[in-house]
XYZ file of C-alpha atoms in Angstrom:
373
model
C 0.000 0.000 0.000
C 1.408 3.296 -1.116
C 0.937 6.244 1.273
C -0.122 9.571 -0.056
C 2.492 12.365 0.177
C 0.430 14.289 2.740
C 0.000 11.235 4.962
C 3.654 10.403 4.490
C 4.651 13.854 5.709
C 2.378 13.532 8.735
C 3.842 10.104 9.506
C 7.433 11.313 9.410
C 6.471 14.413 11.422
C 4.967 12.293 14.155
C 7.876 9.851 14.043
C 10.394 12.660 14.333
C 8.448 14.151 17.243
C 8.473 10.784 18.926
C 12.208 10.352 18.455
C 13.285 13.915 19.273
C 10.716 14.994 21.894
C 8.934 12.149 23.576
C 11.702 9.563 23.899
C 14.366 11.957 25.342
C 11.783 13.452 27.692
C 10.658 9.982 28.748
C 14.238 8.822 29.346
C 15.068 11.950 31.360
C 11.833 11.566 33.326
C 12.605 7.953 34.197
C 16.113 8.914 35.315
C 15.132 11.874 37.490
C 11.958 10.297 38.925
C 13.194 6.773 39.616
C 17.000 6.590 39.352
C 18.660 9.893 40.261
C 19.850 9.995 43.856
C 18.975 12.875 46.136
C 21.668 15.514 46.545
C 21.826 17.543 49.741
C 23.452 20.967 49.724
C 25.101 22.961 52.504
C 25.537 26.696 52.065
C 28.028 28.800 53.981
C 28.819 32.520 53.727
C 32.125 34.076 54.687
C 34.358 37.029 53.894
C 38.027 37.983 54.055
C 38.577 40.889 56.419
C 41.537 42.812 57.752
C 42.450 43.928 61.257
C 41.282 47.443 60.446
C 37.782 46.091 59.940
C 37.264 47.766 56.551
C 39.464 45.638 54.356
C 42.977 44.506 53.869
C 45.714 44.770 51.322
C 45.646 42.309 48.469
C 47.503 39.037 48.758
C 48.735 39.493 45.210
C 50.473 42.605 46.452
C 52.569 40.293 48.603
C 53.693 38.216 45.651
C 54.371 41.288 43.518
C 56.113 43.132 46.321
C 53.504 45.861 46.653
C 52.276 46.865 50.077
C 49.639 49.373 49.158
C 46.242 49.146 50.726
C 43.130 48.118 48.848
C 39.956 46.109 49.000
C 39.843 42.383 49.636
C 38.482 41.670 46.167
C 41.695 40.056 44.933
C 42.015 38.091 48.171
C 38.504 36.748 47.758
C 39.050 35.685 44.157
C 42.265 33.921 45.146
C 40.340 32.043 47.815
C 37.603 31.123 45.326
C 40.182 29.772 42.877
C 41.825 27.807 45.665
C 38.542 26.139 46.633
C 38.268 24.510 43.186
C 41.980 23.875 42.733
C 43.838 20.592 42.732
C 46.055 21.383 45.788
C 42.976 22.091 47.889
C 41.289 18.892 46.642
C 44.384 16.806 47.386
C 44.443 18.165 50.921
C 40.718 17.497 51.279
C 41.142 13.939 50.018
C 43.872 13.311 52.574
C 41.372 14.192 55.316
C 38.196 12.535 54.034
C 37.596 9.809 51.438
C 35.883 11.587 48.549
C 35.726 8.361 46.543
C 33.527 6.867 49.260
C 31.414 9.970 49.740
C 30.746 10.418 46.029
C 31.017 6.729 45.122
C 28.341 4.465 43.683
C 27.424 3.227 47.160
C 25.581 6.502 47.835
C 25.077 7.976 44.368
C 23.402 6.689 41.259
C 25.397 5.312 38.355
C 25.428 8.509 36.312
C 26.201 10.905 39.198
C 28.771 8.750 41.028
C 32.504 9.397 41.040
C 34.663 6.646 39.612
C 36.876 5.462 42.515
C 39.751 4.844 40.072
C 39.421 8.196 38.342
C 42.647 10.254 37.949
C 43.028 13.480 39.869
C 42.181 15.598 36.813
C 38.837 13.828 36.561
C 38.255 14.234 40.299
C 38.861 17.979 39.967
C 36.336 18.220 37.142
C 33.814 16.214 39.156
C 34.426 18.382 42.239
C 33.615 21.516 40.257
C 30.156 20.076 39.560
C 29.555 19.485 43.277
C 30.625 22.921 44.537
C 29.251 26.321 43.661
C 31.010 29.568 44.634
C 29.832 33.136 44.097
C 31.135 36.505 45.215
C 29.272 39.731 45.952
C 31.626 42.621 45.163
C 29.441 45.073 47.100
C 29.326 43.242 50.417
C 32.544 41.249 49.741
C 30.807 38.078 50.889
C 31.618 34.694 49.381
C 28.792 32.165 49.133
C 29.884 28.523 48.928
C 27.440 25.682 48.275
C 28.608 22.065 48.587
C 26.547 19.091 47.425
C 26.696 15.455 48.516
C 24.397 12.456 48.560
C 23.806 12.451 52.329
C 23.207 15.398 54.692
C 26.110 14.410 56.931
C 28.571 14.172 54.042
C 27.542 17.551 52.660
C 28.006 19.161 56.067
C 31.361 17.430 56.606
C 32.764 18.527 53.260
C 31.575 22.116 53.760
C 33.215 22.285 57.193
C 36.517 20.895 55.906
C 36.511 23.253 52.911
C 35.825 26.184 55.214
C 38.635 25.085 57.532
C 41.070 24.886 54.609
C 39.960 28.354 53.506
C 40.747 29.763 56.936
C 44.133 28.052 56.864
C 44.931 29.521 53.451
C 44.069 33.066 54.526
C 46.087 32.702 57.727
C 49.093 31.267 55.883
C 49.076 33.974 53.236
C 48.680 36.672 55.856
C 51.547 35.225 57.897
C 53.673 34.911 54.779
C 53.134 38.589 53.964
C 53.987 39.514 57.545
C 57.197 37.459 57.461
C 58.240 38.885 54.090
C 57.624 42.453 55.235
C 59.606 41.975 58.442
C 62.337 40.035 56.647
C 62.929 42.916 54.242
C 63.026 45.449 57.083
C 65.350 43.280 59.203
C 67.600 42.653 56.207
C 67.959 46.400 55.708
C 68.720 46.819 59.416
C 71.418 44.127 59.337
C 73.034 45.768 56.312
C 73.115 49.164 58.050
C 74.555 47.569 61.187
C 77.347 45.991 59.124
C 78.110 49.376 57.585
C 78.224 50.947 61.055
C 80.641 48.273 62.304
C 82.852 48.907 59.292
C 82.924 52.660 59.961
C 83.772 52.099 63.626
C 86.560 49.747 62.571
C 88.002 52.443 60.299
C 87.953 54.982 63.150
C 89.662 52.474 65.450
C 92.293 51.656 62.811
C 92.977 55.370 62.333
C 93.555 55.876 66.048
C 95.791 52.800 66.278
C 97.807 53.830 63.243
C 98.255 57.490 64.154
C 98.494 56.873 67.930
C 96.003 59.696 68.423
C 92.517 59.532 69.915
C 91.367 62.843 68.432
C 93.830 64.871 66.281
C 91.841 68.085 66.662
C 91.801 67.881 70.458
C 95.464 66.881 70.505
C 96.389 69.875 68.366
C 94.282 72.205 70.509
C 95.914 70.886 73.668
C 99.421 71.319 72.250
C 98.680 74.809 70.993
C 97.257 75.804 74.382
C 100.317 74.372 76.113
C 102.736 76.256 73.834
C 100.764 79.467 74.191
C 100.843 79.178 77.986
C 104.570 78.431 77.977
C 105.304 81.363 75.694
C 103.394 83.669 78.032
C 105.332 82.301 80.996
C 108.626 82.793 79.120
C 107.696 86.373 78.261
C 106.952 87.102 81.930
C 110.175 85.424 83.069
C 112.316 87.277 80.511
C 110.682 90.556 81.494
C 111.404 89.827 85.144
C 114.979 88.781 84.265
C 115.662 92.081 82.446
C 114.194 94.100 85.313
C 116.309 92.346 87.986
C 119.477 92.362 85.894
C 119.533 96.156 86.129
C 120.320 96.088 89.824
C 121.579 92.543 90.409
C 124.721 90.837 89.325
C 124.347 88.041 86.739
C 125.682 85.560 89.274
C 122.844 86.340 91.630
C 120.891 83.211 92.571
C 117.559 84.774 91.644
C 118.765 85.587 88.148
C 120.259 82.128 87.748
C 116.968 80.596 88.775
C 115.085 82.777 86.270
C 117.559 81.862 83.550
C 117.159 78.149 84.325
C 113.391 78.482 84.377
C 113.355 80.228 80.987
C 115.595 77.559 79.514
C 113.384 74.808 80.913
C 110.234 76.341 79.422
C 111.913 76.814 76.056
C 112.978 73.178 76.149
C 109.404 72.172 76.906
C 108.169 74.243 73.950
C 110.667 72.459 71.731
C 109.358 69.118 72.950
C 105.759 70.124 72.193
C 106.766 71.257 68.719
C 108.616 68.011 68.135
C 105.420 66.110 69.016
C 103.550 68.070 66.350
C 106.376 67.407 63.909
C 106.140 63.686 64.643
C 102.412 63.781 64.010
C 102.882 65.719 60.807
C 105.557 63.297 59.707
C 103.257 60.283 59.994
C 102.455 59.129 56.468
C 103.635 62.546 55.219
C 100.406 64.180 56.420
C 100.112 67.530 58.152
C 98.137 67.820 61.354
C 95.417 69.644 59.418
C 95.147 66.739 56.981
C 94.913 64.270 59.874
C 92.199 66.379 61.459
C 90.250 66.506 58.185
C 90.614 62.745 57.657
C 89.473 62.049 61.194
C 86.482 64.367 60.862
C 85.455 62.659 57.627
C 85.597 59.302 59.386
C 83.523 60.642 62.290
C 80.981 62.103 59.870
C 80.647 58.758 58.049
C 80.285 56.986 61.399
C 77.593 59.417 62.542
C 75.749 58.948 59.244
C 75.917 55.151 59.681
C 74.587 55.458 63.251
C 71.649 57.551 62.031
C 71.005 55.023 59.264
C 70.881 52.215 61.844
C 68.474 54.227 63.971
C 66.254 54.872 60.949
C 66.353 51.176 60.029
C 65.311 50.215 63.574
C 62.395 52.630 63.343
C 61.509 51.136 59.949
C 61.492 47.618 61.446
C 59.102 48.672 64.182
C 56.943 50.537 61.682
C 56.882 47.468 59.412
C 55.853 45.288 62.360
C 52.993 47.619 63.255
C 51.921 47.891 59.619
C 51.991 44.101 59.235
C 49.840 43.770 62.339
C 47.342 46.270 60.944
C 47.150 44.404 57.637
C 46.591 40.950 59.115
C 43.782 39.105 57.341
C 41.340 36.568 58.667
C 38.181 34.792 57.589
C 34.826 35.817 59.030
C 32.060 33.209 58.682
C 28.596 34.751 58.625
C 26.648 31.566 57.892
C 28.247 28.395 59.230
C 27.659 24.951 57.705
C 24.770 22.952 59.122
C 23.215 19.563 58.376
C 20.464 19.974 55.729
C 17.075 18.361 56.189
C 15.710 18.338 52.636
C 17.403 17.397 49.365
C 17.339 20.384 47.016
C 18.974 18.580 44.103
C 18.509 17.383 41.510
C 15.673 19.675 40.453
C 13.721 16.814 38.924
C 10.666 18.481 37.414
C 12.677 21.505 36.322
C 15.159 19.294 34.468
C 12.325 17.292 32.863
C 10.602 20.501 31.762
C 13.834 21.956 30.370
C 14.505 18.713 28.479
C 11.004 18.816 26.996
C 11.306 22.472 25.929
C 14.769 22.042 24.424
C 13.707 18.857 22.596
C 10.621 20.582 21.228
C 12.665 23.548 20.009
C 15.170 21.237 18.337
C 12.338 19.304 16.675
C 10.603 22.488 15.514
C 13.800 23.920 14.049
C 14.556 20.618 12.342
C 11.081 20.437 10.787
C 11.300 24.022 9.540
C 14.702 23.364 7.992
C 13.478 20.161 6.374
C 10.420 21.778 4.759
C 12.426 24.801 3.707
C 14.996 22.613 1.952
C 12.250 20.492 0.330
C 10.366 23.557 -0.953
C 13.529 24.967 -2.508
C 14.324 21.614 -4.089
C 10.922 21.395 -5.749
């Protein structure tokens, strides 16, 4: 029996509707209504905050070497990336057996995690069981974890939250240590420079046998000046007495001996200056200038050490102010009702998508046929 073209078109239209709409919808309905295991979700809300209470500097600033202040947006995104990363998942697996939690013993065949799956596959599976969102206005992170029993969902959420707190604390401590290490390194360098300058001053004194050339010169000049004044007085007295006393008079002999002694002392003082000037062919003025330069460098090094010590204390206070920590606004709790999978919603979506695909296919088919004829 040969079918008419109109009946043939109706037959193929119904057959295509059956294959594209009804069968997929029926299969999806059977899966979600009779096979799919319940999935319980635990939601927790937390935020990264600083000691100032209004934010903290970005963790990326630590890695890049920047210490400027800013919002915790970057910190929050780093934490979100960490929660779906392989290192976090490896740590989580070392604490709880994800293969048992998400295995076929609790999940259905299609939703279960293969216990022999490689880590890359586990990471991909984990991303389907965790949902993370971030509100840039309130800076609150919302994390939703799904599992096939209420207790497992709550356990995983608590462990993930604990690892998040550990990450924030570690990064904050790392920034603190790096900041203080840089400041202490600068202080140690300035202290080494100060020790070197003090060594140079000590070597100068040992080499020249002088504690302070300027003070030594001043002392010698004062001594010579005093002796010259005493000689002038003695010579004046000697001339006055020689007018009425004989040269052999004891008083005149004593004055003569005193004048000679003071002149000898002046010669000794001058010889000391000559010895100093003869050292390394430097004049006393050159020694004084060299010594003053050394003292100036030593004073500069001492001030640099003082400034570095202040910088260390300032860095410590700044690091304390920029400490970060995790604030949990909504803590994990054991759910009572399974929110996933959304069975009727998924069936409805499957039906709508299948119907749209069928309708588009029919339109394309008739359009091609009309153009061909």
